[in-house]
Amino acid sequence: MKKTILAGALSIACFTGGFGLQAYAQEKVDVANIIHPKQVVASTNQVQSMSYQDIYKMFLLFKLVNEDDDVTIVTSKDSIIIKMSLIGLMASYTDGTNLFPEGEQALQENFDEFKKLYGDAIQMRITQSGNGFKAEIFTAGKWEAASNTDMGDLITVLNRADLDLKPGGYFTDAIGHWAESYIQLLYQAGIVTGTTDTTFNPNGQVTRGQLAAMIFRASGLDVNEDYEGPASYKDMQGFWGAKEVAILQEYGLLEIFDGNYFEPNKPATREEMAHVTASYLEAMEFDIAKANKNNTFTDKDQMRKEAVESIGLLQQLGIIEGASGKFNPKGNLTRAQFSKILSLTLMLVSEE
């Protein structure tokens, strides 16, 4: 995914005759040179078959990679509103991150006209309607309906990200939650599951066993290929993730759990999470040797010795934050908090 996939998607809908610019845009832009007719038909058919939940999940992922002042996405129980700054859209062409290069010239030539129609930002609203959805664009001071063709144009550009949504993952108890995009990212990556088909329990605590399971899934390891024998912990019998724990222990990712018992159902502490996550970074061959491990938290003296640098590393990489200058190493963390931490870690690894 690129930072401005969404920007490109919104712009293509504008530049190919949709969203209140039919006459003007068709006069200025050669649509045939932008999108092949077969692509438009295929995407329009795809839109017709997509549910509101599919659209919702798709934009959650774009919210994750567009967290800045130029793009805002607001979710609620039955709608999602996307707002894209026209100046930000222009900047995305300057820095080369826009996935719709065909629209650059049209934006430059017609910028003032777009601003008259949309104001400083393009706003799009997707509202649930039964199993489907209604799409609208805010133009000339009011919301106007967007056709399936308009949405098909948008999906054409979104497809350039090769995004293949998994079924499920529409968690009703995470709607509007600050971490819902991170949760969706990990769900789509097969790293987290819900507590039910429709709930995630974002504010529930992460157990040691769950921490190990999520790190294992993120690592790409395989229980059938990588398992060589049981872990040294004495309480693994009957635990559903015993093989995963054994493999992670063999790879040295669980060294902070250095006793005879792993206690898989015990809530993980923040310092345990930090040490395991830092160990994961090292195991993924992320170059931590040159990374700054300066730990500036004021409660550093309360941390386990082996976790001080791990916490400092994640702090300096922007993966973890504290509150009022403290990290609270002995405290527990929620499923939502770790979803963000692991998402940021995966994004960092993917960028290297």
Short mmCIF file of N, CA and C in Angstrom, two decimals, residues 231-315:
data_model
loop_
_atom_site.label_atom_id
_atom_site.label_comp_id
_atom_site.label_asym_id
_atom_site.label_seq_id
_atom_site.Cartn_x
_atom_site.Cartn_y
_atom_site.Cartn_z
N ALA A 231 8.83 -27.03 24.35
CA ALA A 231 9.55 -25.98 25.07
C ALA A 231 10.00 -26.51 26.42
N SER A 232 10.89 -25.80 27.06
CA SER A 232 11.40 -26.23 28.36
C SER A 232 10.43 -25.90 29.49
N TYR A 233 9.43 -25.07 29.21
CA TYR A 233 8.45 -24.72 30.26
C TYR A 233 7.65 -25.94 30.68
N LYS A 234 7.31 -25.99 31.95
CA LYS A 234 6.64 -27.16 32.50
C LYS A 234 5.12 -27.10 32.45
N ASP A 235 4.58 -26.01 31.91
CA ASP A 235 3.11 -25.86 31.93
C ASP A 235 2.53 -25.75 30.52
N MET A 236 3.14 -26.41 29.56
CA MET A 236 2.68 -26.32 28.19
C MET A 236 1.68 -27.42 27.81
N GLN A 237 1.58 -28.45 28.62
CA GLN A 237 0.69 -29.54 28.28
C GLN A 237 -0.76 -29.06 28.23
N GLY A 238 -1.42 -29.30 27.13
CA GLY A 238 -2.80 -28.90 26.98
C GLY A 238 -2.99 -27.48 26.47
N PHE A 239 -1.91 -26.70 26.35
CA PHE A 239 -2.05 -25.33 25.85
C PHE A 239 -2.10 -25.36 24.33
N TRP A 240 -3.07 -24.66 23.75
CA TRP A 240 -3.30 -24.69 22.31
C TRP A 240 -2.13 -24.16 21.49
N GLY A 241 -1.32 -23.30 22.08
CA GLY A 241 -0.19 -22.72 21.34
C GLY A 241 1.15 -23.27 21.77
N ALA A 242 1.18 -24.50 22.28
CA ALA A 242 2.42 -25.06 22.83
C ALA A 242 3.53 -25.14 21.77
N LYS A 243 3.18 -25.54 20.56
CA LYS A 243 4.21 -25.66 19.51
C LYS A 243 4.76 -24.28 19.12
N GLU A 244 3.88 -23.30 19.05
CA GLU A 244 4.32 -21.95 18.70
C GLU A 244 5.29 -21.41 19.76
N VAL A 245 4.96 -21.64 21.02
CA VAL A 245 5.84 -21.21 22.11
C VAL A 245 7.19 -21.92 22.02
N ALA A 246 7.15 -23.21 21.73
CA ALA A 246 8.40 -23.98 21.63
C ALA A 246 9.29 -23.44 20.53
N ILE A 247 8.70 -23.11 19.39
CA ILE A 247 9.49 -22.61 18.26
C ILE A 247 10.07 -21.23 18.57
N LEU A 248 9.26 -20.36 19.17
CA LEU A 248 9.76 -19.03 19.52
C LEU A 248 10.87 -19.10 20.56
N GLN A 249 10.73 -20.04 21.50
CA GLN A 249 11.78 -20.21 22.50
C GLN A 249 13.08 -20.68 21.83
N GLU A 250 12.95 -21.57 20.86
CA GLU A 250 14.12 -22.08 20.15
C GLU A 250 14.82 -20.96 19.38
N TYR A 251 14.06 -20.01 18.88
CA TYR A 251 14.62 -18.88 18.15
C TYR A 251 15.08 -17.75 19.07
N GLY A 252 14.88 -17.90 20.36
CA GLY A 252 15.37 -16.91 21.32
C GLY A 252 14.48 -15.69 21.49
N LEU A 253 13.21 -15.79 21.12
CA LEU A 253 12.32 -14.63 21.21
C LEU A 253 11.62 -14.52 22.57
N LEU A 254 11.74 -15.54 23.40
CA LEU A 254 11.01 -15.53 24.67
C LEU A 254 11.95 -15.53 25.87
N GLU A 255 13.13 -14.99 25.70
CA GLU A 255 14.12 -15.06 26.77
C GLU A 255 13.71 -14.31 28.03
N ILE A 256 12.80 -13.35 27.91
CA ILE A 256 12.37 -12.62 29.10
C ILE A 256 11.51 -13.51 30.00
N PHE A 257 10.94 -14.58 29.44
CA PHE A 257 10.19 -15.55 30.24
C PHE A 257 11.18 -16.65 30.63
N ASP A 258 12.01 -16.37 31.61
CA ASP A 258 13.16 -17.23 31.90
C ASP A 258 12.95 -18.19 33.06
N GLY A 259 11.72 -18.33 33.52
CA GLY A 259 11.46 -19.27 34.60
C GLY A 259 11.10 -20.65 34.09
N ASN A 260 10.67 -21.49 34.99
CA ASN A 260 10.28 -22.85 34.62
C ASN A 260 8.87 -22.91 34.04
N TYR A 261 8.11 -21.82 34.28
CA TYR A 261 6.71 -21.81 33.84
C TYR A 261 6.47 -20.61 32.93
N PHE A 262 5.75 -20.85 31.85
CA PHE A 262 5.42 -19.78 30.91
C PHE A 262 4.14 -19.05 31.31
N GLU A 263 3.23 -19.76 31.94
CA GLU A 263 1.94 -19.19 32.37
C GLU A 263 1.23 -18.51 31.19
N PRO A 264 0.81 -19.29 30.20
CA PRO A 264 0.27 -18.73 28.96
C PRO A 264 -1.00 -17.89 29.13
N ASN A 265 -1.76 -18.13 30.19
CA ASN A 265 -3.00 -17.39 30.38
C ASN A 265 -2.84 -16.16 31.26
N LYS A 266 -1.62 -15.89 31.68
CA LYS A 266 -1.35 -14.71 32.50
C LYS A 266 -1.22 -13.49 31.59
N PRO A 267 -1.83 -12.35 31.96
CA PRO A 267 -1.68 -11.15 31.13
C PRO A 267 -0.21 -10.75 30.98
N ALA A 268 0.20 -10.45 29.76
CA ALA A 268 1.57 -10.02 29.50
C ALA A 268 1.77 -8.59 30.00
N THR A 269 2.96 -8.31 30.51
CA THR A 269 3.26 -6.95 30.92
C THR A 269 3.81 -6.15 29.75
N ARG A 270 3.85 -4.85 29.92
CA ARG A 270 4.33 -3.99 28.85
C ARG A 270 5.82 -4.22 28.57
N GLU A 271 6.60 -4.50 29.61
CA GLU A 271 8.01 -4.73 29.37
C GLU A 271 8.25 -6.10 28.72
N GLU A 272 7.42 -7.09 29.04
CA GLU A 272 7.53 -8.39 28.37
C GLU A 272 7.21 -8.24 26.89
N MET A 273 6.15 -7.50 26.61
CA MET A 273 5.78 -7.24 25.22
C MET A 273 6.90 -6.54 24.47
N ALA A 274 7.51 -5.53 25.10
CA ALA A 274 8.57 -4.76 24.44
C ALA A 274 9.77 -5.64 24.14
N HIS A 275 10.14 -6.48 25.07
CA HIS A 275 11.32 -7.33 24.87
C HIS A 275 11.07 -8.35 23.76
N VAL A 276 9.87 -8.96 23.74
CA VAL A 276 9.54 -9.93 22.71
C VAL A 276 9.47 -9.26 21.34
N THR A 277 8.91 -8.06 21.29
CA THR A 277 8.79 -7.34 20.03
C THR A 277 10.16 -6.93 19.50
N ALA A 278 11.04 -6.46 20.38
CA ALA A 278 12.40 -6.11 19.97
C ALA A 278 13.16 -7.34 19.50
N SER A 279 12.93 -8.47 20.16
CA SER A 279 13.56 -9.72 19.75
C SER A 279 13.06 -10.15 18.38
N TYR A 280 11.78 -9.91 18.13
CA TYR A 280 11.21 -10.20 16.81
C TYR A 280 11.89 -9.36 15.73
N LEU A 281 12.10 -8.07 16.01
CA LEU A 281 12.78 -7.20 15.05
C LEU A 281 14.17 -7.75 14.71
N GLU A 282 14.87 -8.18 15.72
CA GLU A 282 16.22 -8.71 15.50
C GLU A 282 16.14 -10.01 14.70
N ALA A 283 15.18 -10.87 15.02
CA ALA A 283 15.04 -12.14 14.31
C ALA A 283 14.66 -11.93 12.84
N MET A 284 13.99 -10.81 12.56
CA MET A 284 13.60 -10.50 11.19
C MET A 284 14.73 -9.78 10.45
N GLU A 285 15.91 -9.77 11.07
CA GLU A 285 17.12 -9.16 10.50
C GLU A 285 16.98 -7.66 10.30
N PHE A 286 16.14 -7.03 11.13
CA PHE A 286 16.11 -5.58 11.16
C PHE A 286 17.39 -5.12 11.84
N ASP A 287 18.08 -4.18 11.27
CA ASP A 287 19.39 -3.77 11.76
C ASP A 287 19.24 -2.93 13.03
N ILE A 288 19.20 -3.61 14.19
CA ILE A 288 19.06 -2.89 15.45
C ILE A 288 20.41 -2.49 16.03
N ALA A 289 21.51 -3.01 15.45
CA ALA A 289 22.85 -2.70 15.97
C ALA A 289 23.14 -1.21 15.90
N LYS A 290 22.66 -0.57 14.82
CA LYS A 290 22.92 0.85 14.64
C LYS A 290 21.79 1.73 15.17
N ALA A 291 20.74 1.10 15.68
CA ALA A 291 19.59 1.86 16.15
C ALA A 291 19.85 2.46 17.52
N ASN A 292 19.25 3.59 17.75
CA ASN A 292 19.36 4.28 19.04
C ASN A 292 18.49 3.55 20.07
N LYS A 293 19.09 3.14 21.19
CA LYS A 293 18.35 2.42 22.22
C LYS A 293 18.23 3.26 23.49
N ASN A 294 18.34 4.58 23.33
CA ASN A 294 18.28 5.47 24.49
C ASN A 294 16.87 5.46 25.09
N ASN A 295 16.76 5.00 26.30
CA ASN A 295 15.49 4.90 27.01
C ASN A 295 15.33 6.15 27.88
N THR A 296 14.36 6.99 27.55
CA THR A 296 14.20 8.26 28.27
C THR A 296 13.04 8.25 29.26
N PHE A 297 12.41 7.10 29.45
CA PHE A 297 11.30 7.05 30.39
C PHE A 297 11.79 7.25 31.82
N THR A 298 11.03 7.98 32.61
CA THR A 298 11.46 8.32 33.97
C THR A 298 11.32 7.16 34.95
N ASP A 299 10.60 6.10 34.56
CA ASP A 299 10.48 4.93 35.44
C ASP A 299 11.37 3.79 34.98
N LYS A 300 12.51 4.16 34.37
CA LYS A 300 13.45 3.17 33.86
C LYS A 300 13.97 2.25 34.97
N ASP A 301 14.07 2.79 36.19
CA ASP A 301 14.59 2.00 37.30
C ASP A 301 13.63 0.88 37.73
N GLN A 302 12.40 0.91 37.23
CA GLN A 302 11.43 -0.12 37.56
C GLN A 302 11.40 -1.24 36.51
N MET A 303 12.20 -1.10 35.48
CA MET A 303 12.20 -2.08 34.39
C MET A 303 13.19 -3.21 34.67
N ARG A 304 12.87 -4.37 34.18
CA ARG A 304 13.83 -5.47 34.24
C ARG A 304 15.05 -5.09 33.41
N LYS A 305 16.22 -5.48 33.89
CA LYS A 305 17.47 -5.06 33.26
C LYS A 305 17.51 -5.40 31.78
N GLU A 306 17.05 -6.61 31.42
CA GLU A 306 17.13 -7.04 30.03
C GLU A 306 16.12 -6.34 29.12
N ALA A 307 15.16 -5.61 29.74
CA ALA A 307 14.14 -4.95 28.94
C ALA A 307 14.43 -3.47 28.71
N VAL A 308 15.40 -2.91 29.42
CA VAL A 308 15.66 -1.47 29.33
C VAL A 308 16.00 -1.04 27.90
N GLU A 309 16.92 -1.74 27.27
CA GLU A 309 17.31 -1.37 25.90
C GLU A 309 16.21 -1.71 24.89
N SER A 310 15.48 -2.79 25.13
CA SER A 310 14.39 -3.16 24.22
C SER A 310 13.33 -2.06 24.21
N ILE A 311 13.00 -1.57 25.40
CA ILE A 311 12.01 -0.50 25.51
C ILE A 311 12.55 0.78 24.88
N GLY A 312 13.82 1.06 25.11
CA GLY A 312 14.44 2.23 24.51
C GLY A 312 14.44 2.15 22.99
N LEU A 313 14.72 0.97 22.45
CA LEU A 313 14.73 0.78 21.00
C LEU A 313 13.36 1.08 20.40
N LEU A 314 12.31 0.49 20.98
CA LEU A 314 10.97 0.70 20.45
C LEU A 314 10.53 2.15 20.63
N GLN A 315 10.99 2.77 21.71
CA GLN A 315 10.68 4.19 21.92
C GLN A 315 11.30 5.05 20.83
#
